[in-house]
Tab-separated table of C-alpha atoms (C1' of nucleotides) in Angstrom:
chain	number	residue	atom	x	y	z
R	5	UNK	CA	60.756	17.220	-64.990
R	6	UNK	CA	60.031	16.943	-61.175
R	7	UNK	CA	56.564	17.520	-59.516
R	8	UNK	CA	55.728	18.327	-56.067
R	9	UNK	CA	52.462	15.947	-54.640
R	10	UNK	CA	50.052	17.757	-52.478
R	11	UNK	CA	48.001	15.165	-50.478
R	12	UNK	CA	44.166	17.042	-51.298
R	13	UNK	CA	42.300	15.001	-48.741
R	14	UNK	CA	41.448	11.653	-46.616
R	15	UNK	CA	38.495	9.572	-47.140
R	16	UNK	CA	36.651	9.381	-44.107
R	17	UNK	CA	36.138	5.683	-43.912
R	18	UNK	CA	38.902	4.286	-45.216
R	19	UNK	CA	42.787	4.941	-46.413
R	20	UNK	CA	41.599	6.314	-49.658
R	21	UNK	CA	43.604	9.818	-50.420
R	22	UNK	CA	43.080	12.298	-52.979
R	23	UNK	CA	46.191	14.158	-54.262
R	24	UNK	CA	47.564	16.284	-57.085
R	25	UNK	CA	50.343	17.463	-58.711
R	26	UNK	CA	51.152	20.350	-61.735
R	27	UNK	CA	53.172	19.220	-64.680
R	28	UNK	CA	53.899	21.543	-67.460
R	29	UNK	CA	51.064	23.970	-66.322
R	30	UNK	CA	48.563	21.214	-65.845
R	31	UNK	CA	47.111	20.247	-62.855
R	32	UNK	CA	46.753	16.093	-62.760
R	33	UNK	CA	44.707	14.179	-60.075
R	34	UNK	CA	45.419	11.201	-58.147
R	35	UNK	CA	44.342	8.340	-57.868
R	36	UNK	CA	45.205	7.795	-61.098
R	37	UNK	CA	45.425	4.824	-63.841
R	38	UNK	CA	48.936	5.135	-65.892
R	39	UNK	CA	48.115	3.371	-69.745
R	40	UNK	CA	51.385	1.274	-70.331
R	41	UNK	CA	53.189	2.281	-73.497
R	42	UNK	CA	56.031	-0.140	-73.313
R	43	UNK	CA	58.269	0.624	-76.363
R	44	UNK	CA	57.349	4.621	-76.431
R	45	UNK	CA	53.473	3.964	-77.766
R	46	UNK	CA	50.647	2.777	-76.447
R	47	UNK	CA	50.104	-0.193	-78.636
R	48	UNK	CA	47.409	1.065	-81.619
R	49	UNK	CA	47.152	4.556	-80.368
R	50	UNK	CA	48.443	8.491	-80.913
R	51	UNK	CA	49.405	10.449	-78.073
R	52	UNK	CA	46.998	12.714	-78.772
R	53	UNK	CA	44.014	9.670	-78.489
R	54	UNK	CA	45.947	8.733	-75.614
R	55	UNK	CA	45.603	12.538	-73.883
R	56	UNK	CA	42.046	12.722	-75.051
R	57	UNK	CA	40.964	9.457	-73.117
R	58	UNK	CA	42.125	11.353	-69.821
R	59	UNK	CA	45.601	9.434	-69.489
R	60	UNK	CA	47.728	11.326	-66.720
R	61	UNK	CA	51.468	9.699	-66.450
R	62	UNK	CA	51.849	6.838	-69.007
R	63	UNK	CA	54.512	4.888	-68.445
R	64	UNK	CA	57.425	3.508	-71.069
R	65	UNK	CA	59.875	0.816	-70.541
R	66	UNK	CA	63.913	0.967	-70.191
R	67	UNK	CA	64.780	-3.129	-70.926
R	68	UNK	CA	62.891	-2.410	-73.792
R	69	UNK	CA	63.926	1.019	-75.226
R	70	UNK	CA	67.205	-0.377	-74.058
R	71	UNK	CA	67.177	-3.122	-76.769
R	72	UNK	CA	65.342	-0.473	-79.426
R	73	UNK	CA	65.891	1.752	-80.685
R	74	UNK	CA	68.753	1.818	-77.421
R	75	UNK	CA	68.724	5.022	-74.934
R	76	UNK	CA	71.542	7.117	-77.079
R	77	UNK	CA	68.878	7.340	-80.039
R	78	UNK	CA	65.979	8.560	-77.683
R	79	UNK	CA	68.862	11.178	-75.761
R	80	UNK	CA	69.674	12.191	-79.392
R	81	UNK	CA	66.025	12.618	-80.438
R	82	UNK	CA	65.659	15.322	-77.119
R	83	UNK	CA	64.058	12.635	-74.740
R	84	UNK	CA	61.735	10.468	-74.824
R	85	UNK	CA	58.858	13.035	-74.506
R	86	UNK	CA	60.111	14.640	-78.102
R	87	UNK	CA	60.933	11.538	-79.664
R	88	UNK	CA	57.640	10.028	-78.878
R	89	UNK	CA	55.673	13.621	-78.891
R	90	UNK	CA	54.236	13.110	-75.895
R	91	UNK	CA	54.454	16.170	-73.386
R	92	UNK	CA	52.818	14.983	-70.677
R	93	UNK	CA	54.569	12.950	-67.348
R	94	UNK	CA	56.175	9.745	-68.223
R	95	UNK	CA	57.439	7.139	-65.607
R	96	UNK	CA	60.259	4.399	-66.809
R	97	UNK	CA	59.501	0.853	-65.210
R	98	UNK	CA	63.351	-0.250	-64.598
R	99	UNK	CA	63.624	-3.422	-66.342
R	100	UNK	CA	62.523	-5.392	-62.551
R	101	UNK	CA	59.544	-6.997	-64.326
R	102	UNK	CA	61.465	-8.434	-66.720
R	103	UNK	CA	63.662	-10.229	-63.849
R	104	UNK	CA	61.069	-11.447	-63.313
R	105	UNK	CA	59.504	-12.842	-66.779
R	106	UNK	CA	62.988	-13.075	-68.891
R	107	UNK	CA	65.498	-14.415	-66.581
R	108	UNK	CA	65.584	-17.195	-63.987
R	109	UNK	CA	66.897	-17.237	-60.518
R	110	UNK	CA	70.439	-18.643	-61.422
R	111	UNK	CA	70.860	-15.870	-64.191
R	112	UNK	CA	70.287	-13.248	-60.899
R	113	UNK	CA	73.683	-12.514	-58.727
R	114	UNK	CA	74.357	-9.853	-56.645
R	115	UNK	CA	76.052	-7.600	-59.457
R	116	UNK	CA	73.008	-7.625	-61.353
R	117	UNK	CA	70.991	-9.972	-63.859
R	118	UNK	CA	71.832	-12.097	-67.005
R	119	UNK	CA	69.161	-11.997	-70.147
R	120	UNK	CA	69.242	-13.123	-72.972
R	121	UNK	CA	67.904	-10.480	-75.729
R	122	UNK	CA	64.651	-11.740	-76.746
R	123	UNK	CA	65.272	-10.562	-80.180
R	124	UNK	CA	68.368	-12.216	-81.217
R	125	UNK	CA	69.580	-14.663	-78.234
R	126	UNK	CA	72.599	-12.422	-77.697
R	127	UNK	CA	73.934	-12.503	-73.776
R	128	UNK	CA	72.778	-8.971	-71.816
R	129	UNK	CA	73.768	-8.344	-68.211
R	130	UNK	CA	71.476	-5.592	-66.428
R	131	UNK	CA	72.540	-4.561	-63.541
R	132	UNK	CA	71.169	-1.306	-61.124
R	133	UNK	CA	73.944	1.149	-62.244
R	134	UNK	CA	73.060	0.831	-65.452
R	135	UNK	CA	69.268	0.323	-65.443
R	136	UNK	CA	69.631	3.604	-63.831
R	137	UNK	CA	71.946	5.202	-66.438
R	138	UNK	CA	69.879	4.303	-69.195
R	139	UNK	CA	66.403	5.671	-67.658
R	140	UNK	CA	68.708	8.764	-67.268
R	141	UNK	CA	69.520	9.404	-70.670
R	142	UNK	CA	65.995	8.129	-71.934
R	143	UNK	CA	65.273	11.157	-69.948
R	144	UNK	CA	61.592	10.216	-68.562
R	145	UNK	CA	60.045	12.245	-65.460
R	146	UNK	CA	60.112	9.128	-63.115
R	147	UNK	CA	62.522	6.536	-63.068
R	148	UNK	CA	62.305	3.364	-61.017
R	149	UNK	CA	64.398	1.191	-59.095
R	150	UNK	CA	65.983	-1.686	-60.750
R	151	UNK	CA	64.306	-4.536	-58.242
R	152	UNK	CA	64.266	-8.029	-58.431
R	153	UNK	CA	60.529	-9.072	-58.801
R	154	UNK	CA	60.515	-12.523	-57.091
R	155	UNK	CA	57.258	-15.095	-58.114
R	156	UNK	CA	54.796	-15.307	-55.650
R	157	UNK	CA	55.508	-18.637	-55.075
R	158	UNK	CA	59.070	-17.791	-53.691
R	159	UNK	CA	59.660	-18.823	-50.085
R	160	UNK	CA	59.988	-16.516	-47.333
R	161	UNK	CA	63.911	-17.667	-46.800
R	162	UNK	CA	64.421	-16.562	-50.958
R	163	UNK	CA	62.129	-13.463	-50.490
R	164	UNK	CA	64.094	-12.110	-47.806
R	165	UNK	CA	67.651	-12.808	-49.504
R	166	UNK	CA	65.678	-11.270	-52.188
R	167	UNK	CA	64.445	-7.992	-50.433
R	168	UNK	CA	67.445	-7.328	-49.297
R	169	UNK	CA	69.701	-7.524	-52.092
R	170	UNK	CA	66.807	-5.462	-54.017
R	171	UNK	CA	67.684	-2.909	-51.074
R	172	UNK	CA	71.242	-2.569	-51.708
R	173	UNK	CA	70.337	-2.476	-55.255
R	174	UNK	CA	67.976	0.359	-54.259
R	175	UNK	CA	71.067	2.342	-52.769
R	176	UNK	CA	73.630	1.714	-55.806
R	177	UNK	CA	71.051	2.793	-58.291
R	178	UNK	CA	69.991	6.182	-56.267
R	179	UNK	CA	74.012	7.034	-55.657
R	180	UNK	CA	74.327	7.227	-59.505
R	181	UNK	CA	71.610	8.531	-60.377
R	182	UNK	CA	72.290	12.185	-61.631
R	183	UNK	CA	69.406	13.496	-63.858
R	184	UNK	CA	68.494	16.710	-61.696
R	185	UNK	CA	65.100	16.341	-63.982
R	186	UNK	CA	64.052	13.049	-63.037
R	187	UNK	CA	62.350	11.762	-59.971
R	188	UNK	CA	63.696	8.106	-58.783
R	189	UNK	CA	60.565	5.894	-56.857
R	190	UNK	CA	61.773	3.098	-54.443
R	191	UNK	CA	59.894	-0.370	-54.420
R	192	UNK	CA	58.765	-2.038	-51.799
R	193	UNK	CA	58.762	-5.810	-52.116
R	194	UNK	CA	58.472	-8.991	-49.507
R	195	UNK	CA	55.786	-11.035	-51.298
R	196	UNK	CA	52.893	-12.023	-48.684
R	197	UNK	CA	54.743	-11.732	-45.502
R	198	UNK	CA	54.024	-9.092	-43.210
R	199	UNK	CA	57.760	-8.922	-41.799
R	200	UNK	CA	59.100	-8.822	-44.895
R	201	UNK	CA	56.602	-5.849	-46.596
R	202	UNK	CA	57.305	-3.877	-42.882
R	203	UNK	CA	61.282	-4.256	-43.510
R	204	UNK	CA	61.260	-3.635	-46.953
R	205	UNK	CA	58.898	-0.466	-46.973
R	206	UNK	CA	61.196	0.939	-43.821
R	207	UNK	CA	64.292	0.374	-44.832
R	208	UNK	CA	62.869	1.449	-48.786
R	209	UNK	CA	62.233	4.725	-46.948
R	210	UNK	CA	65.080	5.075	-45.207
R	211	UNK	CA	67.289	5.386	-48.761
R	212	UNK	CA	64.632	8.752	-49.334
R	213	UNK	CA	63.131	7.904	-52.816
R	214	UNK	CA	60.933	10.875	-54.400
R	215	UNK	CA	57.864	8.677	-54.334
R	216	UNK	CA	57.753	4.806	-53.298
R	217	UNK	CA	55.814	1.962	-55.059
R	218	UNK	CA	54.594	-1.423	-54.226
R	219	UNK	CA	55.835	-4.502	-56.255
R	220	UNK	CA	55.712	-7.659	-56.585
R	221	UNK	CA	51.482	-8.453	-56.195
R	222	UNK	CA	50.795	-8.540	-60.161
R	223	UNK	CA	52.818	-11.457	-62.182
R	224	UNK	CA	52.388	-15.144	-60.803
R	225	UNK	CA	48.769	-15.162	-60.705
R	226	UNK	CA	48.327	-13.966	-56.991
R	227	UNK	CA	45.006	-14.078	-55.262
R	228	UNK	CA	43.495	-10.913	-54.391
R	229	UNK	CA	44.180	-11.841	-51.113
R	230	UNK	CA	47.679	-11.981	-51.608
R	231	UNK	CA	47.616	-8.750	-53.366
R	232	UNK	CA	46.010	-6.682	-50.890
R	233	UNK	CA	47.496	-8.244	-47.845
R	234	UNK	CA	50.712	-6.991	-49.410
R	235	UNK	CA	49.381	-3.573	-49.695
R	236	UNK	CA	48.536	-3.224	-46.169
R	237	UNK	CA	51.615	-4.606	-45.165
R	238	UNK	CA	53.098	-1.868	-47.032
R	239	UNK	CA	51.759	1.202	-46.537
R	240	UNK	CA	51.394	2.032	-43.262
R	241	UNK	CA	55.182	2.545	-43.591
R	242	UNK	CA	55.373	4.646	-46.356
R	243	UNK	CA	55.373	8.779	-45.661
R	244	UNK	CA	52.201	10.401	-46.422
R	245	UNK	CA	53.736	13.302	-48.666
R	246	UNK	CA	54.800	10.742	-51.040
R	247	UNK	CA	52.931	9.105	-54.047
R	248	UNK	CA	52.496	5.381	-53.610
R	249	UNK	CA	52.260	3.178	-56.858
R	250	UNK	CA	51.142	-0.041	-56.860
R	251	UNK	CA	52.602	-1.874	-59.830
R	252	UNK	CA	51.285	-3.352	-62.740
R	253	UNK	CA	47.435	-3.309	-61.417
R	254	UNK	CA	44.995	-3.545	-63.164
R	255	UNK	CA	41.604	-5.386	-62.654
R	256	UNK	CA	38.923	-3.090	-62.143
R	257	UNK	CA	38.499	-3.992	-58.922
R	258	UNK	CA	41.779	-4.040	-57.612
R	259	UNK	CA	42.378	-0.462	-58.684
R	260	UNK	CA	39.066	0.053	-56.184
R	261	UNK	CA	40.796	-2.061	-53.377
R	262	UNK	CA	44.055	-0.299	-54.465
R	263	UNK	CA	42.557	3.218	-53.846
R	264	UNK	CA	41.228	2.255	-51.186
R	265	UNK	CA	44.424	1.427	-49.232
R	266	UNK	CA	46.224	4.045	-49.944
R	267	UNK	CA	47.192	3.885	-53.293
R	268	UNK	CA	47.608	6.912	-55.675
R	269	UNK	CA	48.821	5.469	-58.914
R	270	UNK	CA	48.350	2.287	-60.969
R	271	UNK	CA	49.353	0.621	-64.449
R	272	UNK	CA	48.833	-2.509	-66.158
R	273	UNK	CA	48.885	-3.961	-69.798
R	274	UNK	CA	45.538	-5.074	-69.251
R	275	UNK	CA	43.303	-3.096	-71.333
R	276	UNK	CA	45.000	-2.827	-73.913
R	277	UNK	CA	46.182	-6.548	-74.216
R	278	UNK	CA	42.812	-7.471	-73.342
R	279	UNK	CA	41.360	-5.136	-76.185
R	280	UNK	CA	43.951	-7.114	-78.796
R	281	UNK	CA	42.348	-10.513	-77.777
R	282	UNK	CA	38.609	-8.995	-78.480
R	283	UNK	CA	37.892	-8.230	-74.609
R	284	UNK	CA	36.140	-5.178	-73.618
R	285	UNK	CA	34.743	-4.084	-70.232
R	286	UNK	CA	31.626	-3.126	-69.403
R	287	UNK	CA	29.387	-1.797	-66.310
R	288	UNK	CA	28.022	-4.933	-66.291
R	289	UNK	CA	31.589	-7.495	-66.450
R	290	UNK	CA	33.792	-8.173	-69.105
R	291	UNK	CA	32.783	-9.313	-72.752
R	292	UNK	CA	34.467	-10.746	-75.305
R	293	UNK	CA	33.593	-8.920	-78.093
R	294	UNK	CA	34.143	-12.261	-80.360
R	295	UNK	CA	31.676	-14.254	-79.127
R	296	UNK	CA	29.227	-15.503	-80.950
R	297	UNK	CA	26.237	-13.909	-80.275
R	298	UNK	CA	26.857	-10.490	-80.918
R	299	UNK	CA	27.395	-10.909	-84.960
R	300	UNK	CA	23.954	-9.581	-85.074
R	301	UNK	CA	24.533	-7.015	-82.268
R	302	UNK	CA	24.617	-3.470	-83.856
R	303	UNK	CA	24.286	-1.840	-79.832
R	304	UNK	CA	27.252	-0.173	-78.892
R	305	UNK	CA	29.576	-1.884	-75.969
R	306	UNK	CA	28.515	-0.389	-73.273
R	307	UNK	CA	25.646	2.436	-73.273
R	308	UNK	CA	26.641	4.235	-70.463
R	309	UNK	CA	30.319	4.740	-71.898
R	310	UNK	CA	31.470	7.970	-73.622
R	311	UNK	CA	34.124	6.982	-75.173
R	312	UNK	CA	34.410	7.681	-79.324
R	313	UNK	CA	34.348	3.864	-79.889
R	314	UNK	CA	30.926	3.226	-77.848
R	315	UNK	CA	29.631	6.549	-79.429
R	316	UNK	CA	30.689	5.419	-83.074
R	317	UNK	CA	30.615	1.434	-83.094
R	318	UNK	CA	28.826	-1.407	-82.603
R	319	UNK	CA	29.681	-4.802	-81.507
R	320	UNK	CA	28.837	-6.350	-84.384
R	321	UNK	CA	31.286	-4.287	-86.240
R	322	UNK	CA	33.891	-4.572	-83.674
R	323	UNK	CA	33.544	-8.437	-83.820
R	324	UNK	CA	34.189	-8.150	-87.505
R	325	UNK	CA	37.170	-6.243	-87.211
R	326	UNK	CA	38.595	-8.174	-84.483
R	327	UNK	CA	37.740	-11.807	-86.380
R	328	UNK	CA	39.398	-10.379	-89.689
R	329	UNK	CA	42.576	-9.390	-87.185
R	330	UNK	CA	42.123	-5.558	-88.655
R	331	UNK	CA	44.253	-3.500	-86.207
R	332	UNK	CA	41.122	-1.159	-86.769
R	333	UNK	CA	39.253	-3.648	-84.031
R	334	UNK	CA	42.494	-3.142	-81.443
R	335	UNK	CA	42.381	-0.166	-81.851
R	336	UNK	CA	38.718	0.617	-80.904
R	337	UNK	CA	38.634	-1.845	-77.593
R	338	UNK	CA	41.920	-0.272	-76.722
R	339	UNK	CA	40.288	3.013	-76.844
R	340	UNK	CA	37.489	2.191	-74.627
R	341	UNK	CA	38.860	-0.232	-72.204
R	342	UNK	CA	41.230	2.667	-71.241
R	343	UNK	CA	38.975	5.296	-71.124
R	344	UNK	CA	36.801	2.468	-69.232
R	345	UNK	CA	39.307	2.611	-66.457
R	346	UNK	CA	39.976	6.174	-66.261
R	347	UNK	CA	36.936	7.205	-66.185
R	348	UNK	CA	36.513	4.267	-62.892
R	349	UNK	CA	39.601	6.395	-61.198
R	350	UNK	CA	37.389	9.621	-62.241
R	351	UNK	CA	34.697	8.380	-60.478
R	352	UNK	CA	36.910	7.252	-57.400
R	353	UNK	CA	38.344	10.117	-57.053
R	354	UNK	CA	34.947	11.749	-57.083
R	355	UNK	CA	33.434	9.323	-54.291
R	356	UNK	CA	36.921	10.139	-51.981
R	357	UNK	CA	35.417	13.829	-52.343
R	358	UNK	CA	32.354	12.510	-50.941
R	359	UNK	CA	33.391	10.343	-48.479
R	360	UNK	CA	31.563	7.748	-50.408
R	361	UNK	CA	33.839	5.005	-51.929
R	362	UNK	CA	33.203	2.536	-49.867
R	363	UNK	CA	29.541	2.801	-51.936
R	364	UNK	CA	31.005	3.062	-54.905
R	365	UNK	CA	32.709	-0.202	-54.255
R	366	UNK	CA	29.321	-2.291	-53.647
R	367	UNK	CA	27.533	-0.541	-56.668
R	368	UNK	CA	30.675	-1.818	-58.785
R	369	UNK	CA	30.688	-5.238	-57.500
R	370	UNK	CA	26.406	-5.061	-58.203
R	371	UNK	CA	27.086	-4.532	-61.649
R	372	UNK	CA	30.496	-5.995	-62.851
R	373	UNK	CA	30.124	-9.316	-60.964
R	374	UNK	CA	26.039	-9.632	-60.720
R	375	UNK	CA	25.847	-11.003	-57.545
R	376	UNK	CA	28.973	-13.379	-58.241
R	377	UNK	CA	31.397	-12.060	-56.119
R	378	UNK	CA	33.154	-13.031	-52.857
R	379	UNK	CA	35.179	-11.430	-51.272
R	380	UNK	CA	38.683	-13.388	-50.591
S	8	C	C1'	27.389	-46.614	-124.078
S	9	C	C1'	32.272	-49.153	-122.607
S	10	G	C1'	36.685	-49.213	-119.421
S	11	G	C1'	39.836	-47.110	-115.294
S	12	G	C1'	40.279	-44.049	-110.757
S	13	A	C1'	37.916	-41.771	-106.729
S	14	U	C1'	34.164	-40.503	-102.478
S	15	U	C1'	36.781	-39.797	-94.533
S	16	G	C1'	34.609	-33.331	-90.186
S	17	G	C1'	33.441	-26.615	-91.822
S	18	U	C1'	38.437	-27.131	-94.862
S	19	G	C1'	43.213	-29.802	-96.281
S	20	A	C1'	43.716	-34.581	-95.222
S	21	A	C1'	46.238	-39.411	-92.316
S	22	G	C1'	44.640	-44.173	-92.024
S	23	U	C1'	44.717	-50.175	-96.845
S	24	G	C1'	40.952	-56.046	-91.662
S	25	G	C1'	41.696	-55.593	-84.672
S	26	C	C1'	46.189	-50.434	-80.722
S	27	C	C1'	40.104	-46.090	-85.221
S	28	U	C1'	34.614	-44.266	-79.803
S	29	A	C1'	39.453	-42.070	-86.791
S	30	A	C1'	46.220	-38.759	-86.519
S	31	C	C1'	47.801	-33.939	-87.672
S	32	A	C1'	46.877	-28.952	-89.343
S	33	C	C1'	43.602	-24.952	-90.259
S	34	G	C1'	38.852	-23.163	-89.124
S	35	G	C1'	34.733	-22.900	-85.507
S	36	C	C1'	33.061	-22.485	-80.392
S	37	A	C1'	34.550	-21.069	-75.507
S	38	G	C1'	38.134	-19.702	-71.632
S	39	A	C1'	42.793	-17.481	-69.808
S	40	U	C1'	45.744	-12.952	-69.852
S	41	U	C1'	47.538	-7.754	-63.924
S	42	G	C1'	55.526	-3.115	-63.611
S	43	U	C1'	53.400	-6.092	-72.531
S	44	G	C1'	57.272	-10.894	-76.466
S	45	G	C1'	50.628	-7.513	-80.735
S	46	C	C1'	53.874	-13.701	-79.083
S	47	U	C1'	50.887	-17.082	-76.531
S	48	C	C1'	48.302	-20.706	-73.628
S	49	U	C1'	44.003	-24.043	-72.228
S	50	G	C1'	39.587	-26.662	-73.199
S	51	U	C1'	36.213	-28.273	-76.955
S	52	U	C1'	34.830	-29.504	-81.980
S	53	A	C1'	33.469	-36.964	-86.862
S	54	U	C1'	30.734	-42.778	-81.561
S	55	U	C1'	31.810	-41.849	-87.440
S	56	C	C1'	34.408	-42.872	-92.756
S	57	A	C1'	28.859	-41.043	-99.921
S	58	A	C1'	23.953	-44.365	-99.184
S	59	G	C1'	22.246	-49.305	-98.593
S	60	G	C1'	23.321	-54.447	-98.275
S	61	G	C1'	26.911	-58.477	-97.555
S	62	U	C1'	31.614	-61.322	-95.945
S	63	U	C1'	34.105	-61.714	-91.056
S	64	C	C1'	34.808	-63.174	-84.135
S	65	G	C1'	36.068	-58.086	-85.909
S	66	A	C1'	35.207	-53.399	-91.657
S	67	A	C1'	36.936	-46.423	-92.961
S	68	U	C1'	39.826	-50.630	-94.772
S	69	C	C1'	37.258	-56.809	-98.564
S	70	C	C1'	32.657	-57.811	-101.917
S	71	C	C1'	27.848	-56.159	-104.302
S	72	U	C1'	24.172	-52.391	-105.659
S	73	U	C1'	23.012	-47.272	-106.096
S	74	A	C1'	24.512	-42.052	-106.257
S	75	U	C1'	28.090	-38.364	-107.374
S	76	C	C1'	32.848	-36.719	-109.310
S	77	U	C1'	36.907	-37.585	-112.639
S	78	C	C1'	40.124	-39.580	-116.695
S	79	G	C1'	40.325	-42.343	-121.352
S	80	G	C1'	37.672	-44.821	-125.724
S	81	C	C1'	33.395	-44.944	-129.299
RNA sequence: CCGGGAUUGGUGAAGUGGCCUAACACGGCAGAUUGUGGCUCUGUUAUUCAAGGGUUCGAAUCCCUUAUCUCGGC
């Protein structure tokens, strides 16, 4: 169903915002950190561990749901939030990503995009109309542009043929769009260039998208650099009564940065692909839990957490778990690398109260990078 | 006791005189991972071929001794 943000209130130092919005009776906060739940779960975990960890919007994917179980299945079930119990907000990423990491630039043509089906080689065409249908009928609370997500290493000639087209993909998709429940977010692309992000983000605006969303910063390796320079490039053209979501971020860090330059929501696979491969963050950087030297390390993760793994497990036990490939041990990082990055967009939101983030920024860096980081 | 076969890394093993500072695989150690292919990728891991001696310009490869394992005979 749709939501109405309400911009809270400004950071005094820098673009930070704080901002709300009721769903279903429940008021949810912004800036927020969206777990990633590409085919209708959050890889290891219940909705219910998901909800408990502080998860806001989680967000579900239509290339995906498209190949399985397909979008009639999930329309028959009642929508995705009955067929995957989960009765909170739920955003659909359009399939753009996987323009990106599926298809190459030949497969792409102005009608829309050639894939093969990663599960059985068969020949799929995607195109705007129906990326748009299918979120639709999957029935999720925000659905999102079908964009072309060009590498970072795409020229400024391709990435404006590119922005462009995305644009007039932008406009097809919103014309048929027709679920009077669903939101639709437009995405602003244009790689590194400053033209490009100002053209995109106007014009973006122009089409009058229920919310707006920076792409294209979080696939090909980009520097940080590259990543915020984008942001700022971006935002100062999008409306302020509109949520901004910065896609498929991510590093601790960056959802800092992200926040604050304006950005009210994030996602990324991180955690919980990290958490598979025996990674877990901690105040004081990122560990990987199968190292070594913590076979004989029976302290939990990280102290300061309170999340139900760090109050339950140890490393030691973790490492086992993870080593022996139980699910058990995904299922445990998972747990607390997401509540790890909540709880940092708890405490952001909590310093944009207090005028403060800019402090919480340098105590981060203190403590996750000890002294080892430079700012790019 | 006699005769035959064998012995290469943590594991399975390739290699039968020079391209062996020993293939490949698994494992180990470490790293990567940003709108999720639970896939994966990248480093690294035996200067040494049971031990010792010999032949040879050159030996994991040939010879001898010892040790261990194994098959057959008494």
């Amino acid at each position: 169903m749709k939501f109405i943000y309400n911009l809270e209130k400004k950071e005094a130092n820098t673009k930070a915002r704080l901002g709300s919005f009721e769903y279903n009776k429940v008021k949810y906060e912004t800036p927020m950190f969206m777990p990633v739940g590409t085919q209708a779960t959050v890889k290891t975990l219940s909705p219910e561990e998901v909800r408990g960890l502080g998860s806001g919007i989680i967000l579900a994917n239509t290339y995906h749901l498209w190949l399985r179980p397909g979008e009639d299945i999930v329309s028959l079930a009642g929508g995705l939030h009955k067929f995957m119990n989960w009765d909170g907000p739920i955003l659909t990423d359009s399939g753009g990503y996987q323009v990106f990491s599926l298809a190459n630039p030949k497969d792409i043509s102005e009608e829309g995009v050639k894939f093969k089906n990663y599960l059985n080689g068969d020949n799929l065409f995607l195109t705007p109309e129906k990326s748009i249908a299918i979120q639709n009928k999957l029935d999720s609370d925000i659905a999102m542009s079908f964009d072309e997500c060009p590498p970072a290493s795409a020229s400024h000639e391709y990435m404006e043929k590119s922005i462009k087209r995305t644009l007039r993909w932008a406009k097809r998709g919103k014309d048929v769009h027709n679920n009077p429940n669903q939101m639709l977010f437009g995405i602003v692309q244009g790689g590194p260039y400053e033209d490009l992000r100002k053209f995109s983000a106007e014009e973006t605006v122009k089409l009058d998208f229920d919310g707006y969303s920076i792409g294209g910063v979080a696939n090909d390796g980009e520097s940080k650099k590259y990543m915020y320079d984008a942001i700022d490039f971006s935002i100062p053209y999008l409306p302020e009564d509109k949520l901004r979501y910065l896609m498929g971020v991510g590093d601790p860090i960056d959802l800092i940065e992200g926040s604050i330059r304006g950005i009210d929501i994030f996602d990324c696979v991180i955690p919980t692909r990290l958490a598979r491969h025996g990674h877990a963050y901690t105040k004081y950087g990122k560990i990987n839990v199968k190292n070594a030297k913590y076979k004989e390390d029976f302290s939990p993760i990280d102290k300061t957490c309170d999340c139900y793994t760090c109050k339950n497990y140890t490393k030691a036990y973790i490492r086992h778990l993870i080593v022996c490939e139980e699910t058990f041990g995904a299922r445990l990082l998972s747990i607390h690398n997401i509540r790890f990055l909540i709880k940092l967009m708890e405490d952001i939101r909590e310093s944009i109260k207090n005028d403060n983030i800019l402090e919480l920024k340098s105590e981060f860096i203190k403590n996750y990078y000890g002294g080892n980081y430079e700012e790019k």
